[in-house]
PDB file of C-alpha atoms in Angstrom:
ATOM      1  CA  ILE Q 574      95.004 104.049 109.878  1.00 91.00           C
ATOM      2  CA  LEU Q 575      96.431 102.713 107.913  1.00 92.00           C
ATOM      3  CA  LYS Q 576      92.854 101.546 106.534  1.00 92.00           C
ATOM      4  CA  LEU Q 577      91.342 104.601 105.785  1.00 94.00           C
ATOM      5  CA  LEU Q 578      94.017 106.361 103.877  1.00 96.00           C
ATOM      6  CA  LYS Q 579      94.031 103.153 101.759  1.00 97.00           C
ATOM      7  CA  LEU Q 580      90.776 103.593 101.420  1.00 96.00           C
ATOM      8  CA  ILE Q 581      90.604 107.175 100.536  1.00 97.00           C
ATOM      9  CA  GLY Q 582      93.367 107.147  98.436  1.00 97.00           C
ATOM     10  CA  LYS Q 583      90.940 104.170  96.306  1.00 96.00           C
ATOM     11  CA  MET Q 584      88.158 106.448  97.337  1.00 96.00           C
ATOM     12  CA  ALA Q 585      90.124 109.634  94.983  1.00 96.00           C
ATOM     13  CA  GLU Q 586      91.305 107.586  92.006  1.00 95.00           C
ATOM     14  CA  GLU Q 587      88.042 106.006  91.378  1.00 95.00           C
ATOM     15  CA  ARG Q 588      87.412 109.939  90.870  1.00 94.00           C
ATOM     16  CA  ASP Q 589      90.448 110.222  88.394  1.00 94.00           C
ATOM     17  CA  SER Q 590      91.715 112.339  91.624  1.00 95.00           C
ATOM     18  CA  ASN Q 591      95.019 112.175  93.125  1.00 96.00           C
ATOM     19  CA  CYS Q 592      94.555 112.489  96.400  1.00 97.00           C
ATOM     20  CA  PHE Q 593      97.431 113.037  99.415  1.00 98.00           C
ATOM     21  CA  VAL Q 594      97.675 113.004 102.980  1.00 98.00           C
ATOM     22  CA  VAL Q 595      99.678 116.850 104.153  1.00 98.00           C
ATOM     23  CA  GLY Q 596     100.979 118.039 106.819  1.00 95.00           C
ATOM     24  CA  GLY Q 597     101.644 117.902 109.982  1.00 95.00           C
ATOM     25  CA  PHE Q 598     100.381 113.935 109.993  1.00 96.00           C
ATOM     26  CA  VAL Q 599     103.367 113.372 107.470  1.00 98.00           C
ATOM     27  CA  ARG Q 600     105.459 115.152 109.465  1.00 97.00           C
ATOM     28  CA  ASP Q 601     104.742 113.481 112.380  1.00 96.00           C
ATOM     29  CA  VAL Q 602     104.406 110.204 111.167  1.00 96.00           C
ATOM     30  CA  ILE Q 603     108.349 111.006 110.273  1.00 96.00           C
ATOM     31  CA  LEU Q 604     109.099 111.761 113.682  1.00 96.00           C
ATOM     32  CA  GLY Q 605     106.941 109.270 115.063  1.00 95.00           C
ATOM     33  CA  VAL Q 606     105.311 110.449 116.783  1.00 92.00           C
ATOM     34  CA  LYS Q 607     100.849 109.794 117.179  1.00 88.00           C
ATOM     35  CA  ASN Q 608      98.721 112.095 115.264  1.00 88.00           C
ATOM     36  CA  PHE Q 609      95.103 111.298 114.145  1.00 89.00           C
ATOM     37  CA  ASP Q 610      94.727 115.021 112.525  1.00 90.00           C
ATOM     38  CA  LEU Q 611      94.251 114.115 108.694  1.00 95.00           C
ATOM     39  CA  ASP Q 612      93.825 116.270 106.497  1.00 97.00           C
ATOM     40  CA  ILE Q 613      93.377 115.214 102.756  1.00 98.00           C
ATOM     41  CA  VAL Q 614      93.397 117.424  99.759  1.00 97.00           C
ATOM     42  CA  LEU Q 615      92.139 115.935  96.187  1.00 96.00           C
ATOM     43  CA  GLU Q 616      93.717 117.470  93.248  1.00 95.00           C
ATOM     44  CA  GLY Q 617      89.774 116.699  91.906  1.00 91.00           C
ATOM     45  CA  ASN Q 618      86.508 117.426  94.164  1.00 93.00           C
ATOM     46  CA  ALA Q 619      86.933 116.961  97.251  1.00 94.00           C
ATOM     47  CA  LEU Q 620      83.658 117.623  98.373  1.00 95.00           C
ATOM     48  CA  GLU Q 621      82.338 115.001  96.393  1.00 96.00           C
ATOM     49  CA  LEU Q 622      84.484 112.736  97.936  1.00 97.00           C
ATOM     50  CA  ALA Q 623      83.364 114.011 101.098  1.00 97.00           C
ATOM     51  CA  SER Q 624      80.642 113.136 100.832  1.00 97.00           C
ATOM     52  CA  LEU Q 625      81.393 109.889  99.735  1.00 97.00           C
ATOM     53  CA  LEU Q 626      83.474 109.050 103.228  1.00 97.00           C
ATOM     54  CA  ALA Q 627      80.512 110.779 105.210  1.00 97.00           C
ATOM     55  CA  ARG Q 628      78.893 107.803 103.713  1.00 96.00           C
ATOM     56  CA  GLN Q 629      80.838 104.812 104.109  1.00 95.00           C
ATOM     57  CA  LEU Q 630      82.506 105.351 107.417  1.00 94.00           C
ATOM     58  CA  LYS Q 631      78.364 106.379 108.472  1.00 94.00           C
ATOM     59  CA  GLY Q 632      79.623 110.008 109.501  1.00 95.00           C
ATOM     60  CA  THR Q 633      78.127 113.949 109.259  1.00 96.00           C
ATOM     61  CA  LEU Q 634      79.797 116.217 106.641  1.00 97.00           C
ATOM     62  CA  VAL Q 635      80.124 119.344 107.217  1.00 96.00           C
ATOM     63  CA  VAL Q 636      81.083 121.648 103.689  1.00 96.00           C
ATOM     64  CA  HIS Q 637      82.422 124.919 103.368  1.00 91.00           C
ATOM     65  CA  ARG Q 638      81.784 125.464  99.217  1.00 87.00           C
ATOM     66  CA  LYS Q 639      84.209 128.791  99.747  1.00 80.00           C
ATOM     67  CA  PHE Q 640      86.880 126.488 100.162  1.00 83.00           C
ATOM     68  CA  GLY Q 641      86.080 124.515  99.258  1.00 87.00           C
ATOM     69  CA  THR Q 642      87.497 122.286 101.897  1.00 93.00           C
ATOM     70  CA  ALA Q 643      84.430 119.559 103.942  1.00 97.00           C
ATOM     71  CA  THR Q 644      85.243 117.436 107.478  1.00 97.00           C
ATOM     72  CA  VAL Q 645      84.334 114.276 107.762  1.00 97.00           C
ATOM     73  CA  VAL Q 646      82.860 113.977 111.512  1.00 95.00           C
ATOM     74  CA  THR Q 647      82.429 109.627 112.454  1.00 92.00           C
ATOM     75  CA  ASP Q 648      83.148 107.667 115.263  1.00 88.00           C
ATOM     76  CA  TRP Q 649      87.033 106.601 115.880  1.00 85.00           C
ATOM     77  CA  PRO Q 650      87.680 103.513 113.982  1.00 79.00           C
ATOM     78  CA  LYS Q 651      87.190 100.183 115.266  1.00 77.00           C
ATOM     79  CA  GLY Q 652      90.458  98.431 116.859  1.00 73.00           C
ATOM     80  CA  LEU Q 653      92.250 103.285 117.410  1.00 73.00           C
ATOM     81  CA  ARG Q 654      92.064 103.345 121.308  1.00 71.00           C
ATOM     82  CA  LYS Q 655      91.032 107.032 121.518  1.00 71.00           C
ATOM     83  CA  PRO Q 656      93.929 109.263 123.023  1.00 73.00           C
ATOM     84  CA  LEU Q 657      93.397 110.777 126.643  1.00 66.00           C
ATOM     85  CA  HIS Q 658      92.166 114.501 125.914  1.00 67.00           C
ATOM     86  CA  ALA Q 659      91.076 113.669 121.979  1.00 72.00           C
ATOM     87  CA  SER Q 660      87.690 114.470 121.063  1.00 78.00           C
ATOM     88  CA  PRO Q 661      84.713 112.452 121.027  1.00 80.00           C
ATOM     89  CA  LYS Q 662      84.624 112.333 117.581  1.00 87.00           C
ATOM     90  CA  PHE Q 663      86.687 110.568 114.621  1.00 92.00           C
ATOM     91  CA  LYS Q 664      86.934 114.015 112.579  1.00 95.00           C
ATOM     92  CA  ILE Q 665      88.914 113.840 108.778  1.00 96.00           C
ATOM     93  CA  ASP Q 666      89.282 116.939 106.566  1.00 97.00           C
ATOM     94  CA  LEU Q 667      89.312 117.120 103.177  1.00 97.00           C
ATOM     95  CA  ALA Q 668      90.699 120.027 101.192  1.00 95.00           C
ATOM     96  CA  ARG Q 669      90.818 121.027  97.242  1.00 94.00           C
ATOM     97  CA  ALA Q 670      94.317 121.728  96.255  1.00 95.00           C
ATOM     98  CA  ARG Q 671      94.257 125.245  95.786  1.00 90.00           C
ATOM     99  CA  LYS Q 672      95.856 129.024  95.459  1.00 83.00           C
ATOM    100  CA  GLU Q 673      95.355 131.687  98.474  1.00 76.00           C
ATOM    101  CA  LYS Q 674      95.711 135.284  98.457  1.00 76.00           C
ATOM    102  CA  TYR Q 675      95.547 138.070 101.400  1.00 71.00           C
ATOM    103  CA  GLU Q 676      94.461 141.041 100.766  1.00 76.00           C
ATOM    104  CA  LYS Q 677      95.509 142.274 103.892  1.00 76.00           C
ATOM    105  CA  PRO Q 678      97.307 140.814 107.192  1.00 68.00           C
ATOM    106  CA  ALA Q 679      95.275 138.391 109.047  1.00 67.00           C
ATOM    107  CA  ALA Q 680      92.030 138.714 106.990  1.00 69.00           C
ATOM    108  CA  LEU Q 681      90.245 135.283 104.804  1.00 74.00           C
ATOM    109  CA  PRO Q 682      92.256 134.539 101.815  1.00 71.00           C
ATOM    110  CA  THR Q 683      90.758 134.478  97.870  1.00 74.00           C
ATOM    111  CA  VAL Q 684      90.843 130.235  97.065  1.00 74.00           C
ATOM    112  CA  GLU Q 685      91.398 129.801  93.821  1.00 78.00           C
ATOM    113  CA  PHE Q 686      91.653 125.669  93.328  1.00 79.00           C
ATOM    114  CA  SER Q 687      94.830 124.314  92.052  1.00 87.00           C
ATOM    115  CA  SER Q 688      98.357 122.615  92.398  1.00 94.00           C
ATOM    116  CA  LEU Q 689      99.395 119.981  94.955  1.00 96.00           C
ATOM    117  CA  LYS Q 690     102.694 121.908  94.543  1.00 97.00           C
ATOM    118  CA  ASN Q 691     100.744 125.618  94.598  1.00 94.00           C
ATOM    119  CA  ASP Q 692      98.382 124.133  98.309  1.00 94.00           C
ATOM    120  CA  LEU Q 693     101.450 123.014 100.404  1.00 96.00           C
ATOM    121  CA  SER Q 694     103.131 125.838  99.426  1.00 93.00           C
ATOM    122  CA  ARG Q 695     101.145 128.286 101.089  1.00 88.00           C
ATOM    123  CA  ARG Q 696     101.378 126.812 104.686  1.00 91.00           C
ATOM    124  CA  ASP Q 697     103.194 127.609 107.134  1.00 92.00           C
ATOM    125  CA  PHE Q 698     106.227 126.449 107.841  1.00 96.00           C
ATOM    126  CA  SER Q 699     108.447 123.225 104.938  1.00 97.00           C
ATOM    127  CA  ILE Q 700     108.026 120.401 107.655  1.00 97.00           C
ATOM    128  CA  ASN Q 701     104.634 121.199 108.021  1.00 96.00           C
ATOM    129  CA  ALA Q 702     104.155 121.594 103.961  1.00 97.00           C
ATOM    130  CA  MET Q 703     105.091 117.960 103.219  1.00 98.00           C
ATOM    131  CA  ALA Q 704     102.854 115.463 101.856  1.00 98.00           C
ATOM    132  CA  THR Q 705     102.606 111.741 101.081  1.00 98.00           C
ATOM    133  CA  SER Q 706     100.267 109.790  98.244  1.00 98.00           C
ATOM    134  CA  LEU Q 707      97.620 108.242  98.730  1.00 98.00           C
ATOM    135  CA  ASN Q 708      96.832 107.348  95.034  1.00 96.00           C
ATOM    136  CA  THR Q 709      97.227 103.235  95.039  1.00 93.00           C
ATOM    137  CA  LYS Q 710     100.179 102.922  92.485  1.00 93.00           C
ATOM    138  CA  THR Q 711     101.973 105.758  94.093  1.00 96.00           C
ATOM    139  CA  PHE Q 712     100.528 105.712  97.849  1.00 97.00           C
ATOM    140  CA  GLY Q 713     103.366 105.866 100.678  1.00 97.00           C
ATOM    141  CA  GLN Q 714     105.907 107.923  98.773  1.00 98.00           C
ATOM    142  CA  LEU Q 715     107.084 111.610 100.455  1.00 98.00           C
ATOM    143  CA  ILE Q 716     106.529 114.723  98.145  1.00 98.00           C
ATOM    144  CA  ASP Q 717     108.426 117.748  99.730  1.00 98.00           C
ATOM    145  CA  PHE Q 718     108.322 120.159  97.143  1.00 98.00           C
ATOM    146  CA  PHE Q 719     109.758 122.275 100.048  1.00 97.00           C
ATOM    147  CA  ASN Q 720     113.166 120.484 101.767  1.00 98.00           C
ATOM    148  CA  GLY Q 721     110.946 119.860 105.148  1.00 97.00           C
ATOM    149  CA  LEU Q 722     112.496 116.632 105.608  1.00 98.00           C
ATOM    150  CA  GLU Q 723     115.327 118.053 105.898  1.00 98.00           C
ATOM    151  CA  ASP Q 724     114.548 120.934 108.430  1.00 98.00           C
ATOM    152  CA  LEU Q 725     113.206 118.083 110.235  1.00 97.00           C
ATOM    153  CA  GLU Q 726     116.875 116.755 110.842  1.00 97.00           C
ATOM    154  CA  ASN Q 727     117.777 119.682 111.042  1.00 98.00           C
ATOM    155  CA  LYS Q 728     115.484 121.023 113.889  1.00 97.00           C
ATOM    156  CA  LYS Q 729     114.338 123.733 112.073  1.00 97.00           C
ATOM    157  CA  ILE Q 730     111.526 126.128 111.421  1.00 97.00           C
ATOM    158  CA  ARG Q 731     111.872 127.760 108.709  1.00 96.00           C
ATOM    159  CA  VAL Q 732     108.438 129.617 106.895  1.00 95.00           C
ATOM    160  CA  LEU Q 733     107.801 129.389 103.186  1.00 92.00           C
ATOM    161  CA  HIS Q 734     107.467 132.778 102.152  1.00 87.00           C
ATOM    162  CA  GLU Q 735     108.742 136.240 103.492  1.00 87.00           C
ATOM    163  CA  ALA Q 736     105.124 136.981 103.583  1.00 83.00           C
ATOM    164  CA  SER Q 737     104.323 134.476 106.165  1.00 87.00           C
ATOM    165  CA  PHE Q 738     103.517 135.967 109.561  1.00 89.00           C
ATOM    166  CA  ILE Q 739     102.295 138.927 107.718  1.00 84.00           C
ATOM    167  CA  ASP Q 740      98.745 136.974 105.590  1.00 80.00           C
ATOM    168  CA  ASP Q 741      98.647 135.356 109.554  1.00 85.00           C
ATOM    169  CA  PRO Q 742     100.522 136.137 112.800  1.00 88.00           C
ATOM    170  CA  THR Q 743      99.274 133.458 114.542  1.00 91.00           C
ATOM    171  CA  ARG Q 744     101.784 131.848 112.917  1.00 93.00           C
ATOM    172  CA  ILE Q 745     104.484 133.859 115.315  1.00 95.00           C
ATOM    173  CA  PHE Q 746     102.507 131.407 117.893  1.00 96.00           C
ATOM    174  CA  ARG Q 747     102.715 128.448 116.312  1.00 94.00           C
ATOM    175  CA  ALA Q 748     106.273 128.435 115.285  1.00 96.00           C
ATOM    176  CA  VAL Q 749     107.292 129.336 119.389  1.00 96.00           C
ATOM    177  CA  ARG Q 750     105.061 126.118 119.769  1.00 95.00           C
ATOM    178  CA  PHE Q 751     106.833 124.147 117.672  1.00 94.00           C
ATOM    179  CA  GLU Q 752     109.557 125.303 119.368  1.00 95.00           C
ATOM    180  CA  GLN Q 753     109.295 124.313 122.619  1.00 95.00           C
ATOM    181  CA  ARG Q 754     107.593 120.946 121.142  1.00 93.00           C
ATOM    182  CA  PHE Q 755     110.106 119.219 119.528  1.00 94.00           C
ATOM    183  CA  SER Q 756     113.432 121.557 120.453  1.00 96.00           C
ATOM    184  CA  PHE Q 757     113.418 122.861 118.173  1.00 97.00           C
ATOM    185  CA  LYS Q 758     114.834 126.291 115.820  1.00 97.00           C
ATOM    186  CA  ILE Q 759     112.847 129.511 114.121  1.00 94.00           C
TER     187      ILE Q 759
END
């Protein structure tokens, strides 16, 4: 996974993009939990990078232009044993950093491309709003605008804004799931 993350960072850097692995992968690395769910955010053209990465990995590409996202689907990396209940294919989600606006509760968002900080601010909980740089000079640097690391240390599930559960009511179930899975408190 480390080799793959370095490759993605290098490819992004060659396109003058800042690139980050974000969300649950970062949380789980800090907690020492295995996680193969790679969510990559670029301050740049994620669709172009996804296309090039799919070719490099001899995989396929699923694109969602409206949201600036793509998924690269490929075989599991050599030397990495597929977890028992994992998908038969390895997936890497790439997205352009964005802001979202919800016209009404539980609706699909309207997307506007933006910065990493805005992208992380739209996430469900502080513990899922951390990123790690994949660019060569800053590889591995933790970015934590919303004190997610502190909340991990304090075993706390905290939403990022008052409208979080209104924007996406399924976050209520995710909060309970994280509380149970990690023995945290909401």
